[in-house]
Amino acid sequence: MRARNFFSELRRRHVLRVVGAYAVAAWIAVEVYTTVQPILLLDYEWTNSYIVLLAIVGFPVVFALAWIFDITPQGVQRTAPLGEVTPVDDAARAAVPARRQLSARATGFFGLGILVALVGFAAFASVGTERHVERGASIGSIAVLPFADLSSTRDQEYLSDGIAEELLNRLTQVPDLDVPARTSSFAFRGQNEDVREIGRRLGVEAVLEGSVRREGDHVRVQARLIDVSDGFQLWSETFEGGAEDVFALQDRISEAIVEALKVRIAPAPEAGERGTKNAFALEQYMLGLQRWHQRTDSDLRQARTHFQAAVDADTAFALAHAALAQAYAVLPMYGDYPVDSAVVRGLAAAARAIELDPSLGDAYAAMGQIAQNFEWDLPGAERFYRRALGYDPGDPTSHQWYAETLMLLGRYGEARSHLDKVLAANPTAPAAAYIDVYFRTLSGSPDAAAASSELILRHPGFGPGLVNHAFVLIAAGRTADAAAAIEHLAEFTPGRAALYRAVADGLRDDAARPAAVRAVLGAAALPGLERTGWLVALGENDRAMEAIDAAFRARGDAHLLLLLPHPLLRPLRGDPRFQSVVSEIGIVLRA
């Protein structure tokens, strides 16, 4: 057929008009979908791509149907070939206004095209879902991203974070399933990155994401599991219930996920045994968790207040008691909270949590931290950590704290295995990187200073890392570098900037050392770890030993234990007083 005749046929068969009408309708359909997509929570990149693809695929379908068939007053009929059109056909067609003919034809063929596209889409989605669920049995690692707060007031982030975190904790209990810790996965909050890139950076095969919508006492949680290799969803479901049923919702979601993955999960306690049905207690607990993860003195104090309010509202809320115990277990490490009060209240909260739920690993971990840092009972701390990991083998906090005890006991091989688990779960967390540097420092690794510098580059505002970086450089004899590191520390600690600059000057110039020593001794709020370390750095070994002896007798310094094996204190190891302190605590020093 010549081109001229072909275009004449297109006009006679009204193909161009029908295809044009389809193009307009398809464009409107795509625009409507992209508008309602956020409302329906269909926020997968692949759905956008396939909606557009299916609209394009519909074009040849509509073209073919418009070429072959015609919609007449007598119904859908095959279009007569050129030369076979009868006067009756023309008369019948003329009886119907052209606009109506076009409208009917466009509507009919558009409907057929969309029907074909939808059938294809449904078939594809069905096959794709089955394929991915079948593959789900091989998924060995999942990251839980922070859930979006879709509440109308957008003030429920603490609830959405808490739900995501509890799901994370449940999934860590699945054997052979690697789950990055909260610090790592929540670092992607607010970053509009492709899920495949997030998966690559976290080193996982699947990502769990979702949203929480709370209106009054009603909570709606949508969760979806995405395969990071191609961005397709493995599973998606919506769960609804009252605000008091959040823990039951979490159990239902986690069970649905592992069912989709075809793996086994440890039985969960009944909702209410370790959770709560008190809406106010739940709110306070979730708010406390939000503060707990910030790990600053003021945030930890606020977290303690929230956890206390939760257990006051529901005295049988085991998870809140365990969280309160962990807050007390670390408060003296981040500020000047009294050690005696932290020990008494922390142990009481942990004991109550265990009374309510003997399988609550967080409570045993809190008791281990108290035994380690405040009671200096290393064998007792080890027993508690082993118990905690027995109930919750995937908990990175328990692994990290246990690794600290093992290092103090000189068992570096075992400590390394636990640290590897911490780093696997927390690849982007400053605390995990810090304890890794501490391990390298204590184990005599020649690259400790380089590792310390790398930590500073990645986490320039992390205070403990900055202090240890200076200590590592001083122990390595790199005084000039240490002075520069201390001045860098002053930039991030304005309240002690004058002190740190005085110490840096004392390291550079012998004439400035007396003033630096006076500044260190006169700093009333300076942690014992720093006071001792700066005194050794400035050559005041006897005064440093007096500070250690006083802290040991008072048993009120939460930082002493971790400083004693540090290479910075090697000049003190020949002092009998130092050896007596180390021996009584049970620390094993590496040669």
XYZ file of C-alpha atoms in Angstrom:
591
model
C 0.000 0.000 0.000
C 1.333 3.361 -1.029
C 1.950 5.932 1.656
C -0.744 8.198 0.222
C -3.322 5.433 0.250
C -2.173 4.354 3.736
C -2.829 7.784 5.242
C -6.150 7.928 3.417
C -7.074 4.639 5.084
C -6.027 6.002 8.493
C -8.425 8.883 7.995
C -11.232 6.685 6.658
C -10.904 4.280 9.577
C -10.595 7.225 12.045
C -7.423 5.671 13.473
C -5.616 8.979 13.997
C -8.529 10.463 15.911
C -8.836 7.409 18.140
C -5.091 7.251 18.848
C -5.081 11.006 19.550
C -7.957 10.610 21.983
C -6.117 7.694 23.618
C -2.969 9.812 24.003
C -4.910 12.528 25.817
C -6.713 10.022 28.033
C -3.490 8.135 28.827
C -1.739 11.362 29.759
C -4.632 12.271 32.088
C -4.512 8.777 33.635
C -0.773 9.067 34.360
C -1.249 12.541 35.866
C -4.082 11.311 38.088
C -1.975 8.364 39.254
C 1.024 10.508 40.186
C -1.334 12.807 42.108
C -3.030 10.107 44.189
C 0.110 7.998 44.583
C 1.277 9.645 47.836
C -2.233 9.460 49.283
C -2.436 5.732 48.541
C 1.160 5.278 49.866
C 2.165 3.663 46.561
C 5.617 5.167 46.706
C 7.635 2.606 44.809
C 9.737 3.780 41.911
C 8.890 0.701 39.863
C 5.145 1.481 39.833
C 5.836 4.870 38.239
C 7.901 3.245 35.527
C 5.376 0.531 34.724
C 2.348 2.823 34.687
C 4.074 4.919 31.990
C 5.297 1.793 30.188
C 1.823 0.280 30.101
C 0.352 3.533 28.789
C 2.896 3.380 25.943
C 2.204 -0.325 25.293
C -1.497 0.568 24.929
C -0.794 2.679 21.827
C -0.238 -0.209 19.351
C -3.163 -2.098 20.907
C -5.524 0.826 20.322
C -4.050 1.423 16.846
C -4.701 -2.188 15.827
C -8.218 -2.246 17.250
C -9.125 1.060 15.546
C -7.789 -0.225 12.209
C -9.681 -3.526 12.326
C -12.955 -2.573 14.004
C -15.458 0.225 13.875
C -18.158 1.247 16.339
C -21.422 1.796 14.445
C -25.037 2.370 15.464
C -25.456 -1.359 14.937
C -22.572 -2.160 17.356
C -18.896 -3.079 16.981
C -18.246 -4.294 13.431
C -15.208 -5.150 11.410
C -14.253 -2.194 9.195
C -14.981 -2.935 5.571
C -11.959 -2.878 3.252
C -11.630 0.012 0.813
C -13.962 -0.507 -2.113
C -16.448 -2.595 -0.131
C -18.180 0.308 1.597
C -21.892 0.218 0.712
C -24.340 3.122 0.482
C -26.220 1.555 3.368
C -23.088 1.755 5.464
C -22.581 5.397 4.541
C -26.205 6.250 5.230
C -26.190 4.552 8.605
C -22.997 6.278 9.549
C -24.283 9.623 8.404
C -27.299 9.219 10.666
C -25.000 9.422 13.680
C -23.220 12.746 14.273
C -19.506 12.545 13.568
C -18.638 13.732 17.078
C -20.661 10.918 18.627
C -19.032 8.414 16.323
C -15.595 9.583 17.345
C -16.525 9.666 21.027
C -17.926 6.173 20.964
C -15.012 4.874 18.945
C -12.392 6.524 21.168
C -14.146 5.427 24.370
C -14.526 1.874 23.222
C -10.990 1.439 21.975
C -9.509 3.360 24.875
C -11.372 1.050 27.258
C -10.145 -2.001 25.396
C -6.572 -0.702 25.439
C -6.674 0.051 29.150
C -8.247 -3.350 29.827
C -5.456 -5.096 27.967
C -2.862 -2.980 29.811
C -4.413 -3.695 33.213
C -4.625 -7.409 32.525
C -0.972 -7.356 31.504
C -0.063 -5.324 34.574
C -1.930 -7.691 36.897
C -0.320 -10.704 35.286
C 3.109 -9.113 35.545
C 2.588 -8.081 39.159
C 1.364 -11.549 40.058
C 4.313 -13.245 38.400
C 6.733 -10.709 39.818
C 5.382 -11.082 43.351
C 5.495 -14.839 43.220
C 9.013 -14.715 41.870
C 10.229 -12.478 44.642
C 8.489 -14.279 47.478
C 9.952 -17.497 46.169
C 13.364 -15.839 46.220
C 12.653 -14.497 49.686
C 13.936 -17.694 51.311
C 17.458 -16.673 50.301
C 17.292 -13.184 51.838
C 19.933 -13.072 54.563
C 20.055 -9.380 55.515
C 17.450 -6.664 56.064
C 17.707 -3.001 57.023
C 14.790 -1.310 58.785
C 14.481 2.331 57.738
C 12.674 4.936 59.855
C 8.955 4.842 59.162
C 7.358 8.025 57.826
C 4.966 9.940 60.064
C 1.839 10.529 57.961
C -0.357 11.730 60.813
C -2.289 14.869 59.979
C -0.416 16.882 62.624
C 2.989 15.353 61.758
C 3.870 15.153 65.463
C 4.087 11.365 65.828
C 7.682 10.813 64.705
C 8.557 9.330 68.079
C 5.822 6.719 67.528
C 6.865 5.879 63.964
C 10.508 5.633 65.075
C 9.562 3.442 68.013
C 7.566 1.060 65.847
C 10.402 0.753 63.336
C 12.932 0.179 66.118
C 10.880 -2.532 67.794
C 10.491 -4.266 64.436
C 14.258 -4.059 64.034
C 14.735 -5.621 67.462
C 12.342 -8.441 66.604
C 14.110 -9.178 63.320
C 17.520 -9.370 65.033
C 16.197 -12.462 66.781
C 15.782 -14.342 63.497
C 18.615 -16.887 63.156
C 20.992 -16.220 60.254
C 19.348 -12.892 59.425
C 21.687 -9.887 59.547
C 19.996 -6.637 60.567
C 21.964 -3.350 60.718
C 21.413 -1.481 63.963
C 19.206 1.563 64.342
C 22.092 4.043 64.249
C 23.065 2.922 60.758
C 19.676 2.532 59.116
C 18.137 5.652 60.675
C 21.026 7.721 59.317
C 19.116 7.768 56.012
C 16.170 9.669 57.470
C 15.066 12.447 55.147
C 17.484 11.447 52.389
C 15.688 10.946 49.104
C 18.017 8.166 47.969
C 17.198 5.180 45.809
C 16.540 2.100 47.923
C 19.157 0.210 45.941
C 21.819 2.730 46.948
C 20.737 2.538 50.588
C 20.969 -1.237 50.430
C 24.431 -1.065 48.888
C 25.701 1.306 51.574
C 24.257 -0.799 54.383
C 25.319 -4.064 52.779
C 21.853 -5.673 52.858
C 19.670 -7.541 50.405
C 16.315 -6.105 51.448
C 14.951 -2.957 53.064
C 11.872 -2.643 55.260
C 10.207 0.744 55.047
C 6.765 2.039 55.809
C 4.592 4.683 57.348
C 2.524 5.319 60.453
C -0.671 7.323 60.552
C -2.231 8.083 63.913
C -5.566 9.822 64.227
C -6.744 9.978 67.816
C -6.456 6.482 69.281
C -6.391 4.765 65.886
C -3.064 3.702 64.370
C -2.542 2.562 60.785
C 0.838 1.059 59.860
C 1.814 0.230 56.312
C 4.984 -1.815 55.893
C 6.700 -2.961 52.737
C 9.768 -5.070 52.084
C 11.860 -4.084 49.060
C 14.455 -6.156 47.211
C 17.422 -3.794 46.849
C 18.819 -5.640 43.838
C 16.055 -4.330 41.562
C 13.767 -2.146 43.675
C 10.801 -4.533 43.486
C 8.664 -5.196 46.524
C 8.806 -8.593 48.160
C 5.856 -7.989 50.418
C 3.460 -5.241 51.464
C 0.625 -5.075 53.957
C -1.370 -2.630 56.047
C -2.106 -3.138 59.747
C -4.591 -1.232 61.864
C -5.465 -1.083 65.530
C -5.807 1.097 68.588
C -2.920 3.049 70.069
C -2.857 0.567 72.938
C -2.285 -2.297 70.451
C 1.022 -1.055 69.005
C 3.057 -3.964 70.368
C 0.555 -6.461 68.988
C 0.800 -4.704 65.607
C 4.586 -4.979 65.727
C 4.359 -8.710 66.370
C 1.921 -9.172 63.491
C 4.160 -7.207 61.119
C 7.357 -9.048 62.052
C 5.632 -12.428 61.763
C 4.259 -11.475 58.342
C 7.725 -10.445 57.169
C 9.437 -13.666 58.194
C 6.555 -15.643 56.712
C 7.166 -13.843 53.416
C 10.866 -14.637 53.740
C 10.102 -18.257 54.652
C 12.389 -18.193 57.711
C 11.724 -18.943 61.362
C 11.496 -16.383 64.139
C 11.763 -16.898 67.860
C 8.360 -16.942 69.594
C 7.406 -13.500 70.846
C 5.933 -12.891 74.285
C 2.233 -12.120 74.314
C 1.500 -8.426 73.871
C 1.233 -6.946 77.324
C 3.830 -9.200 79.003
C 6.666 -6.880 78.047
C 4.620 -4.173 76.315
C 1.741 -2.019 77.433
C -1.849 -1.176 76.556
C -1.592 2.197 78.295
C -1.463 4.869 75.585
C 0.309 7.439 77.784
C 2.918 4.915 78.939
C 3.557 3.919 75.326
C 3.965 7.558 74.282
C 6.471 8.235 77.072
C 8.424 5.089 76.243
C 8.669 6.015 72.560
C 9.726 9.569 73.422
C 12.378 8.149 75.728
C 13.778 5.916 72.998
C 14.045 8.920 70.711
C 16.189 10.745 73.299
C 18.148 7.646 74.336
C 19.708 7.260 70.908
C 21.123 10.806 70.913
C 23.658 9.813 73.600
C 24.310 13.208 75.135
C 24.058 14.028 78.814
C 20.963 16.200 78.419
C 19.231 13.725 76.081
C 19.937 10.801 78.390
C 18.533 12.702 81.356
C 15.400 13.492 79.369
C 15.151 9.857 78.260
C 15.314 8.777 81.910
C 12.447 11.168 82.694
C 10.292 9.722 79.896
C 11.028 6.108 80.866
C 10.213 6.867 84.488
C 6.896 8.413 83.433
C 6.149 5.271 81.409
C 6.689 2.888 84.321
C 4.771 5.203 86.650
C 1.810 5.011 84.262
C 2.084 1.223 83.880
C 4.141 -0.556 86.522
C 3.956 -3.802 84.490
C 5.593 -2.259 81.392
C 8.701 -4.462 81.232
C 10.310 -2.829 78.199
C 10.156 0.594 79.855
C 11.766 -0.765 83.032
C 14.601 -2.274 80.960
C 15.083 0.993 79.045
C 15.172 2.914 82.329
C 17.859 0.532 83.592
C 19.982 1.110 80.484
C 19.635 4.882 80.837
C 20.963 4.717 84.406
C 23.743 2.351 83.254
C 25.284 4.973 80.971
C 24.299 8.339 82.514
C 27.498 8.718 84.609
C 29.578 8.001 81.489
C 28.235 11.038 79.652
C 28.015 13.600 82.437
C 28.217 14.112 86.162
C 25.228 11.997 87.179
C 26.033 10.426 90.600
C 27.330 6.877 90.278
C 25.737 5.633 93.516
C 22.294 6.790 92.450
C 22.718 5.306 88.977
C 23.714 1.920 90.426
C 20.859 1.674 92.931
C 18.135 2.885 90.568
C 19.487 1.074 87.524
C 19.645 -2.292 89.282
C 16.152 -1.808 90.708
C 14.729 -1.059 87.238
C 16.531 -4.044 85.701
C 15.328 -6.372 88.457
C 11.717 -5.254 87.923
C 12.019 -5.783 84.162
C 13.348 -9.310 84.661
C 10.637 -10.048 87.212
C 8.050 -9.135 84.561
C 9.863 -10.867 81.708
C 12.851 -13.127 82.541
C 13.810 -13.273 78.844
C 14.364 -9.521 78.418
C 17.960 -9.247 77.207
C 18.148 -5.444 77.557
C 17.747 -5.713 81.330
C 20.638 -8.176 81.652
C 22.798 -5.955 79.425
C 22.101 -2.984 81.716
C 23.146 -5.041 84.749
C 26.327 -6.035 82.917
C 27.209 -2.405 82.193
C 26.631 -1.437 85.812
C 28.758 -4.340 87.030
C 31.524 -3.443 84.586
C 31.852 0.319 84.882
C 30.622 1.118 88.386
C 31.136 -2.021 90.476
C 34.280 -3.088 88.593
C 33.113 -6.680 88.670
C 34.316 -8.008 85.319
C 33.380 -11.701 85.823
C 29.911 -10.615 86.941
C 29.573 -8.326 83.904
C 30.505 -11.208 81.611
C 27.798 -13.421 83.095
C 25.164 -10.748 82.536
C 26.271 -10.099 78.955
C 26.216 -13.794 78.118
C 22.709 -14.022 79.530
C 21.629 -10.981 77.505
C 22.998 -12.426 74.261
C 21.441 -15.778 75.042
C 18.016 -14.156 74.888
C 18.815 -11.610 72.179
C 21.816 -12.825 70.143
C 21.583 -10.004 67.615
C 21.635 -7.037 70.008
C 24.606 -4.822 68.997
C 24.628 -2.959 72.327
C 25.170 -6.197 74.258
C 27.906 -7.253 71.827
C 29.673 -3.912 72.211
C 29.530 -3.852 75.994
C 30.634 -7.478 76.181
C 33.587 -6.712 73.898
C 34.685 -4.001 76.354
C 34.735 -6.485 79.237
C 36.626 -9.053 77.160
C 39.291 -6.464 76.281
C 39.721 -5.565 79.946
C 40.159 -9.277 80.679
C 42.826 -9.546 77.980
C 40.753 -11.860 75.738
C 41.253 -9.927 72.538
C 40.374 -12.719 70.120
C 36.912 -13.101 71.621
C 36.494 -9.345 71.809
C 37.285 -9.058 68.104
C 34.530 -11.508 67.159
C 31.945 -9.472 69.093
C 33.231 -6.209 67.636
C 32.862 -7.613 64.142
C 29.188 -8.219 64.890
C 28.862 -4.648 66.183
C 30.471 -3.182 63.079
C 28.379 -5.391 60.798
C 25.239 -4.064 62.483
C 26.488 -0.486 62.937
C 28.784 0.314 59.993
C 28.073 4.063 60.174
C 27.761 4.538 63.953
C 30.456 6.646 65.684
C 30.246 4.605 68.914
C 30.952 1.384 67.001
C 33.895 2.967 65.173
C 35.185 4.362 68.469
C 35.220 1.005 70.229
C 36.999 -0.487 67.219
C 39.736 2.148 67.517
C 39.900 1.469 71.264
C 40.429 -2.232 70.500
C 43.234 -1.501 68.066
C 44.820 0.838 70.562
C 44.774 -1.668 73.414
C 45.820 -4.605 71.258
C 48.977 -2.790 70.136
C 47.915 -2.452 66.509
C 50.399 -0.247 64.596
C 47.577 1.345 62.629
C 45.716 2.562 65.724
C 46.623 6.196 65.097
C 45.528 5.959 61.462
C 42.258 4.330 62.496
C 41.733 7.057 65.067
C 42.289 9.728 62.427
C 39.846 8.013 60.093
C 37.227 8.057 62.849
C 37.698 11.799 63.302
C 37.324 12.425 59.589
C 34.052 10.502 59.504
C 32.646 11.779 62.816
C 34.308 15.132 63.560
C 31.862 16.052 66.337
C 32.060 12.812 68.319
C 33.648 13.872 71.634
C 34.967 10.509 72.937
C 36.611 9.868 69.574
C 38.317 13.259 69.599
C 39.741 12.719 73.093
C 40.963 9.218 72.297
C 42.499 10.473 69.061
C 44.684 12.871 71.048
C 45.576 10.135 73.556
C 46.596 7.746 70.761
C 48.835 10.366 69.156
C 50.494 11.214 72.494
C 51.124 7.505 73.201
C 52.686 7.180 69.733
C 55.055 10.103 70.466
C 53.462 12.386 67.860
C 53.271 15.420 70.138
C 52.798 18.059 67.448
C 49.931 16.129 65.880
C 48.416 15.603 69.327
C 48.510 19.346 70.054
C 46.714 20.040 66.783
C 44.112 17.370 67.635
C 43.499 18.947 71.064
C 42.935 22.346 69.464
C 40.475 20.662 67.121
C 38.739 19.271 70.199
C 38.447 22.814 71.584
C 36.423 23.845 68.526
C 33.732 21.303 69.393
C 33.764 21.877 73.169
C 33.396 25.625 73.753
C 32.975 25.176 77.515
C 36.477 23.704 77.790
C 38.117 25.520 74.900
C 40.485 27.497 77.170
C 41.555 24.325 78.983
C 42.266 22.420 75.779
C 44.227 25.284 74.271
C 46.320 25.495 77.453
C 47.069 21.752 77.209
C 47.999 22.096 73.532
C 50.352 24.980 74.366
C 51.878 22.908 77.194
C 52.641 20.072 74.804
C 54.366 22.424 72.356
C 56.319 24.555 74.837
C 57.895 23.459 78.128
C 57.536 26.996 79.469
C 53.753 26.753 79.071
C 53.454 23.419 80.899
C 53.008 24.745 84.456
C 50.052 26.860 83.364
C 48.593 23.858 81.535
C 48.939 21.655 84.629
C 47.216 24.282 86.784
C 44.382 24.493 84.244
C 43.892 20.714 84.324
C 43.956 20.508 88.121
C 41.601 23.472 88.449
C 38.955 22.161 86.047
C 36.358 20.944 88.542
C 33.955 19.334 86.044
C 36.639 17.545 84.016
C 36.053 13.773 83.762
C 38.651 11.701 85.597
C 39.672 9.969 82.383
C 40.684 13.267 80.806
C 42.293 14.708 83.920
C 44.532 11.667 84.289
C 45.339 11.524 80.578
C 46.289 15.202 80.271
C 48.469 15.014 83.389
C 50.385 12.051 81.965
C 50.718 13.865 78.637
C 52.201 16.880 80.444
C 54.692 14.695 82.331
C 52.939 14.920 85.709
C 52.992 11.177 86.365
C 52.887 11.410 90.150
C 49.869 13.709 90.119
C 48.189 11.442 87.562
C 48.753 8.482 89.869
C 47.279 10.422 92.788
C 44.178 11.093 90.684
C 43.858 7.383 89.855
C 44.325 6.358 93.499
C 41.710 8.862 94.686
C 39.206 7.725 92.046
C 39.797 4.081 92.953
C 39.182 4.665 96.655
C 36.088 6.779 96.031
C 34.712 4.394 93.370
C 32.927 7.350 91.885
C 34.643 7.695 88.509
C 32.824 5.941 85.703
C 35.699 6.464 83.234
C 38.601 5.014 85.219
C 38.200 1.421 84.102
C 38.585 2.034 80.379
C 41.593 4.330 80.817
C 43.790 2.015 82.894
C 44.861 -0.328 80.049
C 45.383 2.544 77.564
C 48.969 2.810 76.165
C 48.969 6.473 77.238
C 49.376 5.268 80.830
C 52.403 3.043 80.140
C 54.666 5.446 82.096
C 52.634 4.602 85.223
C 52.815 0.819 84.949
C 56.000 0.630 86.981
C 54.336 2.336 89.963
C 53.261 -0.221 92.634
C 50.115 1.793 93.274
C 49.090 1.421 89.656
C 49.743 -2.333 89.680
C 47.712 -2.679 92.877
C 44.692 -0.935 91.360
C 44.879 -2.967 88.156
C 45.284 -6.245 90.042
C 42.394 -5.624 92.427
C 40.010 -4.781 89.593
C 41.194 -7.785 87.572
C 42.346 -5.977 84.444
C 44.815 -7.880 82.281
C 47.329 -5.511 80.681
C 48.782 -6.327 77.295
C 52.555 -6.261 77.207
